[in-house]
Every structure is written in structure tokens, then in C-alpha cells.
Amino acid sequence: MTRATGDKRQQILAAATEIFATRGFYQAKIADIAAAAGVGKGTVYEYFRSKKDLFQQLLLHLFNAHLDHLLKVVQEPDLAGFLERLFRESLSYFQAHQEIARILLSDHPPIDAATQRLLFAAKQEKLQRMAAYLKAAAERGEMRPVSPWMAANLIVGFIAALGHQLFFDSDMDFDPAAIASEAAAMILQGIGG
């Protein structure tokens, strides 16, 4: 794939993010996505078979981008820094890209079985990487010997819930750094008295 080819595909994905977010899947039109991307309608079909294929590829693109980001975060040398950075950067991303939440929570069509398997595999890889980091943190004595898999699911779910809160209550005073610090402390210290 040449640079120009990769750029056009990225332009289409960026435009699709905006159009799907503002109009929802069913109201979005390929012609509008093409216009927003600055390409012809036929060019969209050179990269994607249909609107549904474009939407599914967009979901995969978003999941893979998040996974790439996680690879950078797991390089944090200590658990407290890892948790705070993970929460802060995830929440900052939700805040800056609220359209992503709209896409993920929109009236999207059923995802075909092949795409569903790819999304599930991406989610499992994210959880495995996080669990591996948490296992190493436990071995370093930074956390109690709890199930790393369960802890990874807890953290991912916590981030998703906070992200959804941001999406549904956009008037909320949302300081990602302050929330990240509090969330990381809550995970590290638990909520017991």
C-alpha cells in the first residue's frame, strides 16, 4: 500500500467517524462520508465493500488504535504510574473524542460473525497484556496476589463506565487528571474501611 493509498483510507475512516457519530449508522450516507473525506463516492468503494463493511472496519480500527496505545502505557515502570496514566490517557481520549463513544453506543447494525471474532480477539489481547502487567506487578510486590485476569477486567470496566458517564453527561466538570488520580488510588487501596 502506497502512502497516498494509506492516507485516503485514513481520510475515509476519519470522515466516517464524524458522520457515523453525528448521524448514526442508518442516517449516514456513503456520499456524505466521501464528501467529508474529500474523495469521490467510488473511492470509498475501492476501500470498503459497503457502508456496513466501512462501519465494521472503523470499529476494528478504533480497537486496534486503543491496543497500540496500551502497548505504550504498559511500559510504565510501576503499578501506581501505570494505573494513573492508563486512567488519565483513556479519559482524556474519551473527552477529546466523544464521537467515538457515540459510535460505540449508537444504533449500529449487527456485526457479522467474522468481525465479532476479530473484536473479541482484540479485547482479549488487551486484557491479556494488562493481566501480564498486573501479574508482574504482583511479583514485584506492588499488589496483593489477586487474579490478574480479574483485576484487568475490573480496570477495563471501570474505565469504560467512567467514559460512558462522560459521554452521557457532557456538562459534567470532568478533569481526567484528577479522576485518574482518584481512580488509581481507589484501585490500589480498595474501598474497604
C-alpha atoms as an extended CHARMM CRD file, in Angstrom:
* protein
*
       193  EXT
         1         1  MET       CA              0.0000000000        0.0000000000        0.0000000000  PROA      1               0.0000000000
         2         2  THR       CA              1.4370000000        3.3530000000       -1.0190000000  PROA      2               0.0000000000
         3         3  ARG       CA              1.4670000000        6.3750000000        1.2350000000  PROA      3               0.0000000000
         4         4  ALA       CA             -1.2920000000        8.0710000000       -0.7910000000  PROA      4               0.0000000000
         5         5  THR       CA             -3.4070000000        4.9120000000       -0.5880000000  PROA      5               0.0000000000
         6         6  GLY       CA             -2.9570000000        4.6980000000        3.1800000000  PROA      6               0.0000000000
         7         7  ASP       CA             -3.7520000000        8.3940000000        3.5370000000  PROA      7               0.0000000000
         8         8  LYS       CA             -7.0190000000        8.0540000000        1.5830000000  PROA      8               0.0000000000
         9         9  ARG       CA             -8.1180000000        5.1070000000        3.6800000000  PROA      9               0.0000000000
        10        10  GLN       CA             -7.3190000000        7.0940000000        6.8460000000  PROA      10              0.0000000000
        11        11  GLN       CA             -9.1880000000       10.1320000000        5.4630000000  PROA      11              0.0000000000
        12        12  ILE       CA            -12.2420000000        7.9510000000        4.8280000000  PROA      12              0.0000000000
        13        13  LEU       CA            -12.0660000000        6.4020000000        8.3120000000  PROA      13              0.0000000000
        14        14  ALA       CA            -11.7510000000        9.8420000000        9.9300000000  PROA      14              0.0000000000
        15        15  ALA       CA            -14.7090000000       11.1650000000        7.9330000000  PROA      15              0.0000000000
        16        16  ALA       CA            -16.7360000000        8.0380000000        8.7100000000  PROA      16              0.0000000000
        17        17  THR       CA            -16.0570000000        8.5380000000       12.4240000000  PROA      17              0.0000000000
        18        18  GLU       CA            -17.5200000000       12.0310000000       12.2490000000  PROA      18              0.0000000000
        19        19  ILE       CA            -20.5180000000       11.1360000000       10.0660000000  PROA      19              0.0000000000
        20        20  PHE       CA            -21.4690000000        7.9610000000       11.9540000000  PROA      20              0.0000000000
        21        21  ALA       CA            -21.0970000000        9.8340000000       15.2510000000  PROA      21              0.0000000000
        22        22  THR       CA            -23.3240000000       12.7270000000       14.2870000000  PROA      22              0.0000000000
        23        23  ARG       CA            -25.9400000000       10.8730000000       12.2250000000  PROA      23              0.0000000000
        24        24  GLY       CA            -25.8610000000        7.2790000000       13.4510000000  PROA      24              0.0000000000
        25        25  PHE       CA            -25.3780000000        4.2850000000       11.1990000000  PROA      25              0.0000000000
        26        26  TYR       CA            -28.7500000000        4.3000000000        9.4550000000  PROA      26              0.0000000000
        27        27  GLN       CA            -28.8150000000        8.0190000000        8.5930000000  PROA      27              0.0000000000
        28        28  ALA       CA            -25.1930000000        8.1400000000        7.4370000000  PROA      28              0.0000000000
        29        29  LYS       CA            -24.7250000000        8.0970000000        3.6630000000  PROA      29              0.0000000000
        30        30  ILE       CA            -21.6360000000        6.9760000000        1.7690000000  PROA      30              0.0000000000
        31        31  ALA       CA            -21.8750000000       10.1410000000       -0.3570000000  PROA      31              0.0000000000
        32        32  ASP       CA            -21.6540000000       12.2900000000        2.8090000000  PROA      32              0.0000000000
        33        33  ILE       CA            -18.6750000000       10.2920000000        4.0920000000  PROA      33              0.0000000000
        34        34  ALA       CA            -16.9430000000       10.6590000000        0.7270000000  PROA      34              0.0000000000
        35        35  ALA       CA            -17.5680000000       14.4180000000        0.6700000000  PROA      35              0.0000000000
        36        36  ALA       CA            -16.2640000000       14.8030000000        4.2230000000  PROA      36              0.0000000000
        37        37  ALA       CA            -13.1660000000       12.7830000000        3.2840000000  PROA      37              0.0000000000
        38        38  GLY       CA            -12.5820000000       14.8590000000        0.1570000000  PROA      38              0.0000000000
        39        39  VAL       CA            -12.8130000000       11.8450000000       -2.1500000000  PROA      39              0.0000000000
        40        40  GLY       CA            -15.3330000000       10.5580000000       -4.6610000000  PROA      40              0.0000000000
        41        41  LYS       CA            -18.0430000000        8.0940000000       -3.6640000000  PROA      41              0.0000000000
        42        42  GLY       CA            -16.4030000000        5.4530000000       -5.8860000000  PROA      42              0.0000000000
        43        43  THR       CA            -13.1340000000        5.8630000000       -3.9720000000  PROA      43              0.0000000000
        44        44  VAL       CA            -14.8800000000        4.8180000000       -0.7620000000  PROA      44              0.0000000000
        45        45  TYR       CA            -15.9620000000        1.6140000000       -2.5040000000  PROA      45              0.0000000000
        46        46  GLU       CA            -12.3650000000        0.9470000000       -3.5900000000  PROA      46              0.0000000000
        47        47  TYR       CA            -11.5150000000        0.5020000000        0.1150000000  PROA      47              0.0000000000
        48        48  PHE       CA            -14.7980000000       -0.7680000000        1.6000000000  PROA      48              0.0000000000
        49        49  ARG       CA            -17.4320000000       -3.1080000000        0.1270000000  PROA      49              0.0000000000
        50        50  SER       CA            -20.4110000000       -1.3870000000        1.7550000000  PROA      50              0.0000000000
        51        51  LYS       CA            -21.4610000000        1.0300000000        4.4610000000  PROA      51              0.0000000000
        52        52  LYS       CA            -21.6760000000       -1.8930000000        6.8760000000  PROA      52              0.0000000000
        53        53  ASP       CA            -18.1440000000       -3.0230000000        5.9220000000  PROA      53              0.0000000000
        54        54  LEU       CA            -16.8740000000        0.5460000000        6.4420000000  PROA      54              0.0000000000
        55        55  PHE       CA            -18.5380000000        0.6900000000        9.8580000000  PROA      55              0.0000000000
        56        56  GLN       CA            -17.0980000000       -2.6720000000       10.9090000000  PROA      56              0.0000000000
        57        57  GLN       CA            -13.6300000000       -1.7400000000        9.6650000000  PROA      57              0.0000000000
        58        58  LEU       CA            -13.9400000000        1.5110000000       11.6070000000  PROA      58              0.0000000000
        59        59  LEU       CA            -14.6870000000       -0.4200000000       14.8060000000  PROA      59              0.0000000000
        60        60  LEU       CA            -11.6610000000       -2.6540000000       14.2030000000  PROA      60              0.0000000000
        61        61  HSD       CA             -9.5100000000        0.4010000000       13.5090000000  PROA      61              0.0000000000
        62        62  LEU       CA            -10.5990000000        2.0130000000       16.8100000000  PROA      62              0.0000000000
        63        63  PHE       CA             -9.9450000000       -1.1600000000       18.8100000000  PROA      63              0.0000000000
        64        64  ASN       CA             -6.5080000000       -1.6170000000       17.2260000000  PROA      64              0.0000000000
        65        65  ALA       CA             -5.5920000000        2.0210000000       17.8610000000  PROA      65              0.0000000000
        66        66  HSD       CA             -6.5060000000        1.5490000000       21.5170000000  PROA      66              0.0000000000
        67        67  LEU       CA             -4.4350000000       -1.6400000000       21.6760000000  PROA      67              0.0000000000
        68        68  ASP       CA             -1.4270000000        0.1790000000       20.1780000000  PROA      68              0.0000000000
        69        69  HSD       CA             -1.8530000000        2.8410000000       22.8390000000  PROA      69              0.0000000000
        70        70  LEU       CA             -1.9770000000        0.2380000000       25.6020000000  PROA      70              0.0000000000
        71        71  LEU       CA              1.3890000000       -1.1170000000       24.4350000000  PROA      71              0.0000000000
        72        72  LYS       CA              2.9140000000        2.2660000000       25.3010000000  PROA      72              0.0000000000
        73        73  VAL       CA              1.1820000000        2.5120000000       28.6780000000  PROA      73              0.0000000000
        74        74  VAL       CA              2.3450000000       -0.9350000000       29.8460000000  PROA      74              0.0000000000
        75        75  GLN       CA              5.9170000000        0.3490000000       29.6750000000  PROA      75              0.0000000000
        76        76  GLU       CA              5.2960000000        2.3320000000       32.8870000000  PROA      76              0.0000000000
        77        77  PRO       CA              7.7890000000        1.0010000000       35.4660000000  PROA      77              0.0000000000
        78        78  ASP       CA              5.4600000000        0.9010000000       38.4840000000  PROA      78              0.0000000000
        79        79  LEU       CA              1.8340000000       -0.0390000000       39.0910000000  PROA      79              0.0000000000
        80        80  ALA       CA              0.7430000000        3.3220000000       40.5120000000  PROA      80              0.0000000000
        81        81  GLY       CA              2.1560000000        5.1690000000       37.4950000000  PROA      81              0.0000000000
        82        82  PHE       CA              0.6550000000        2.6230000000       35.1150000000  PROA      82              0.0000000000
        83        83  LEU       CA             -2.8420000000        2.9220000000       36.6070000000  PROA      83              0.0000000000
        84        84  GLU       CA             -2.8200000000        6.6930000000       36.7920000000  PROA      84              0.0000000000
        85        85  ARG       CA             -1.5360000000        7.0280000000       33.2200000000  PROA      85              0.0000000000
        86        86  LEU       CA             -4.0000000000        4.4300000000       31.9150000000  PROA      86              0.0000000000
        87        87  PHE       CA             -6.9750000000        6.2040000000       33.5090000000  PROA      87              0.0000000000
        88        88  ARG       CA             -5.7750000000        9.7130000000       32.6260000000  PROA      88              0.0000000000
        89        89  GLU       CA             -4.9970000000        8.9820000000       28.9910000000  PROA      89              0.0000000000
        90        90  SER       CA             -8.1100000000        6.8600000000       28.4500000000  PROA      90              0.0000000000
        91        91  LEU       CA            -10.3890000000        9.5260000000       29.9460000000  PROA      91              0.0000000000
        92        92  SER       CA             -8.6120000000       12.3260000000       28.0770000000  PROA      92              0.0000000000
        93        93  TYR       CA             -9.1250000000       10.3520000000       24.8730000000  PROA      93              0.0000000000
        94        94  PHE       CA            -12.8600000000        9.9320000000       25.6190000000  PROA      94              0.0000000000
        95        95  GLN       CA            -13.1070000000       13.6300000000       26.4040000000  PROA      95              0.0000000000
        96        96  ALA       CA            -11.3390000000       14.6870000000       23.2110000000  PROA      96              0.0000000000
        97        97  HSD       CA            -13.1170000000       12.1180000000       21.0270000000  PROA      97              0.0000000000
        98        98  GLN       CA            -16.6610000000       11.9120000000       22.3170000000  PROA      98              0.0000000000
        99        99  GLU       CA            -17.7490000000       10.8720000000       18.8320000000  PROA      99              0.0000000000
       100       100  ILE       CA            -16.0510000000        7.5190000000       19.4470000000  PROA      100             0.0000000000
       101       101  ALA       CA            -18.4180000000        6.8680000000       22.3480000000  PROA      101             0.0000000000
       102       102  ARG       CA            -21.3550000000        7.8890000000       20.1780000000  PROA      102             0.0000000000
       103       103  ILE       CA            -20.2970000000        5.3450000000       17.5540000000  PROA      103             0.0000000000
       104       104  LEU       CA            -19.8370000000        2.5570000000       20.0520000000  PROA      104             0.0000000000
       105       105  LEU       CA            -23.1790000000        3.3150000000       21.7190000000  PROA      105             0.0000000000
       106       106  SER       CA            -25.1130000000        4.1720000000       18.5540000000  PROA      106             0.0000000000
       107       107  ASP       CA            -27.7630000000        2.2470000000       16.7010000000  PROA      107             0.0000000000
       108       108  HSD       CA            -25.1890000000        0.2760000000       14.7510000000  PROA      108             0.0000000000
       109       109  PRO       CA            -26.2100000000       -2.7680000000       12.7500000000  PROA      109             0.0000000000
       110       110  PRO       CA            -25.4540000000       -6.2900000000       13.8650000000  PROA      110             0.0000000000
       111       111  ILE       CA            -21.7950000000       -7.0730000000       13.4070000000  PROA      111             0.0000000000
       112       112  ASP       CA            -21.0760000000      -10.0990000000       11.2850000000  PROA      112             0.0000000000
       113       113  ALA       CA            -19.5390000000      -13.1690000000       12.9030000000  PROA      113             0.0000000000
       114       114  ALA       CA            -16.0760000000      -12.6250000000       11.4170000000  PROA      114             0.0000000000
       115       115  THR       CA            -15.8650000000       -9.0340000000       12.6690000000  PROA      115             0.0000000000
       116       116  GLN       CA            -17.2740000000      -10.0770000000       16.0350000000  PROA      116             0.0000000000
       117       117  ARG       CA            -14.4670000000      -12.6330000000       16.3620000000  PROA      117             0.0000000000
       118       118  LEU       CA            -11.8510000000      -10.0110000000       15.4480000000  PROA      118             0.0000000000
       119       119  LEU       CA            -13.2580000000       -7.5340000000       18.0010000000  PROA      119             0.0000000000
       120       120  PHE       CA            -13.3680000000      -10.2410000000       20.6600000000  PROA      120             0.0000000000
       121       121  ALA       CA             -9.7620000000      -11.2110000000       19.8690000000  PROA      121             0.0000000000
       122       122  ALA       CA             -8.6610000000       -7.5530000000       20.1590000000  PROA      122             0.0000000000
       123       123  LYS       CA            -10.4320000000       -7.2380000000       23.5140000000  PROA      123             0.0000000000
       124       124  GLN       CA             -8.8480000000      -10.4660000000       24.7460000000  PROA      124             0.0000000000
       125       125  GLU       CA             -5.3930000000       -9.3080000000       23.6510000000  PROA      125             0.0000000000
       126       126  LYS       CA             -5.8990000000       -6.0350000000       25.5560000000  PROA      126             0.0000000000
       127       127  LEU       CA             -6.9520000000       -7.9410000000       28.6760000000  PROA      127             0.0000000000
       128       128  GLN       CA             -4.0380000000      -10.3950000000       28.3370000000  PROA      128             0.0000000000
       129       129  ARG       CA             -1.4960000000       -7.5800000000       28.0520000000  PROA      129             0.0000000000
       130       130  MET       CA             -2.9660000000       -5.8260000000       31.0580000000  PROA      130             0.0000000000
       131       131  ALA       CA             -3.1430000000       -9.0780000000       33.0500000000  PROA      131             0.0000000000
       132       132  ALA       CA              0.5180000000       -9.7890000000       32.2200000000  PROA      132             0.0000000000
       133       133  TYR       CA              1.4650000000       -6.3300000000       33.5070000000  PROA      133             0.0000000000
       134       134  LEU       CA             -0.5570000000       -6.8720000000       36.6770000000  PROA      134             0.0000000000
       135       135  LYS       CA              0.9780000000      -10.3170000000       37.2260000000  PROA      135             0.0000000000
       136       136  ALA       CA              4.4500000000       -8.7620000000       37.0000000000  PROA      136             0.0000000000
       137       137  ALA       CA              3.3470000000       -6.0200000000       39.4310000000  PROA      137             0.0000000000
       138       138  ALA       CA              2.2220000000       -8.6980000000       41.8970000000  PROA      138             0.0000000000
       139       139  GLU       CA              5.5840000000      -10.4530000000       41.5130000000  PROA      139             0.0000000000
       140       140  ARG       CA              7.3160000000       -7.1240000000       42.2740000000  PROA      140             0.0000000000
       141       141  GLY       CA              5.2130000000       -6.8870000000       45.4470000000  PROA      141             0.0000000000
       142       142  GLU       CA              3.2130000000       -3.8860000000       44.2520000000  PROA      142             0.0000000000
       143       143  MET       CA             -0.1790000000       -5.5470000000       44.7470000000  PROA      143             0.0000000000
       144       144  ARG       CA             -1.8440000000       -8.3690000000       46.6090000000  PROA      144             0.0000000000
       145       145  PRO       CA             -1.7940000000      -11.7790000000       44.9190000000  PROA      145             0.0000000000
       146       146  VAL       CA             -5.1990000000      -11.4610000000       43.2290000000  PROA      146             0.0000000000
       147       147  SER       CA             -6.2030000000      -12.8440000000       39.8560000000  PROA      147             0.0000000000
       148       148  PRO       CA             -4.5080000000      -10.6140000000       37.2510000000  PROA      148             0.0000000000
       149       149  TRP       CA             -7.2560000000      -11.5140000000       34.7530000000  PROA      149             0.0000000000
       150       150  MET       CA             -9.9890000000      -10.4230000000       37.1570000000  PROA      150             0.0000000000
       151       151  ALA       CA             -8.1110000000       -7.2390000000       38.0550000000  PROA      151             0.0000000000
       152       152  ALA       CA             -7.6350000000       -6.4210000000       34.3460000000  PROA      152             0.0000000000
       153       153  ASN       CA            -11.3750000000       -6.8460000000       33.7290000000  PROA      153             0.0000000000
       154       154  LEU       CA            -12.1480000000       -4.6480000000       36.7380000000  PROA      154             0.0000000000
       155       155  ILE       CA             -9.8810000000       -1.8630000000       35.4740000000  PROA      155             0.0000000000
       156       156  VAL       CA            -11.1520000000       -2.0310000000       31.8880000000  PROA      156             0.0000000000
       157       157  GLY       CA            -14.7540000000       -1.9870000000       33.1120000000  PROA      157             0.0000000000
       158       158  PHE       CA            -14.0480000000        0.9290000000       35.4470000000  PROA      158             0.0000000000
       159       159  ILE       CA            -12.5530000000        2.9600000000       32.5900000000  PROA      159             0.0000000000
       160       160  ALA       CA            -15.4860000000        2.1290000000       30.3050000000  PROA      160             0.0000000000
       161       161  ALA       CA            -18.0230000000        3.1380000000       32.9650000000  PROA      161             0.0000000000
       162       162  LEU       CA            -16.2710000000        6.4660000000       33.5440000000  PROA      162             0.0000000000
       163       163  GLY       CA            -16.0780000000        7.0320000000       29.7820000000  PROA      163             0.0000000000
       164       164  HSD       CA            -19.7920000000        6.3460000000       29.4110000000  PROA      164             0.0000000000
       165       165  GLN       CA            -20.5240000000        8.7960000000       32.2310000000  PROA      165             0.0000000000
       166       166  LEU       CA            -18.5390000000       11.4450000000       30.3790000000  PROA      166             0.0000000000
       167       167  PHE       CA            -20.4470000000       10.6800000000       27.1880000000  PROA      167             0.0000000000
       168       168  PHE       CA            -23.9020000000       10.7750000000       28.7670000000  PROA      168             0.0000000000
       169       169  ASP       CA            -23.2290000000       13.8290000000       30.9550000000  PROA      169             0.0000000000
       170       170  SER       CA            -21.1550000000       16.1210000000       28.7620000000  PROA      170             0.0000000000
       171       171  ASP       CA            -21.9740000000       19.1020000000       31.0580000000  PROA      171             0.0000000000
       172       172  MET       CA            -20.1730000000       17.3430000000       33.8930000000  PROA      172             0.0000000000
       173       173  ASP       CA            -16.9790000000       19.0110000000       35.1330000000  PROA      173             0.0000000000
       174       174  PHE       CA            -14.6030000000       16.2840000000       34.0520000000  PROA      174             0.0000000000
       175       175  ASP       CA            -10.9290000000       16.6290000000       34.9630000000  PROA      175             0.0000000000
       176       176  PRO       CA             -9.1980000000       13.4950000000       33.6210000000  PROA      176             0.0000000000
       177       177  ALA       CA             -6.0610000000       14.0330000000       35.7260000000  PROA      177             0.0000000000
       178       178  ALA       CA             -7.9980000000       14.3920000000       39.0000000000  PROA      178             0.0000000000
       179       179  ILE       CA            -10.2720000000       11.4490000000       38.2300000000  PROA      179             0.0000000000
       180       180  ALA       CA             -7.2810000000        9.3380000000       37.1600000000  PROA      180             0.0000000000
       181       181  SER       CA             -5.5100000000       10.0350000000       40.4180000000  PROA      181             0.0000000000
       182       182  GLU       CA             -8.5890000000        9.1630000000       42.4860000000  PROA      182             0.0000000000
       183       183  ALA       CA             -9.4010000000        6.0650000000       40.4020000000  PROA      183             0.0000000000
       184       184  ALA       CA             -5.8210000000        4.7640000000       40.6070000000  PROA      184             0.0000000000
       185       185  ALA       CA             -5.8030000000        5.2910000000       44.3810000000  PROA      185             0.0000000000
       186       186  MET       CA             -9.1470000000        3.5110000000       44.6860000000  PROA      186             0.0000000000
       187       187  ILE       CA             -7.8450000000        0.5150000000       42.7310000000  PROA      187             0.0000000000
       188       188  LEU       CA             -4.6020000000        0.3990000000       44.7370000000  PROA      188             0.0000000000
       189       189  GLN       CA             -6.1870000000        0.8660000000       48.1650000000  PROA      189             0.0000000000
       190       190  GLY       CA             -9.5620000000       -0.7740000000       47.6500000000  PROA      190             0.0000000000
       191       191  ILE       CA            -12.7250000000        0.6430000000       49.1420000000  PROA      191             0.0000000000
       192       192  GLY       CA            -12.8090000000       -1.2690000000       52.4120000000  PROA      192             0.0000000000
       193       193  GLY       CA            -12.5460000000        0.5950000000       55.7000000000  PROA      193             0.0000000000
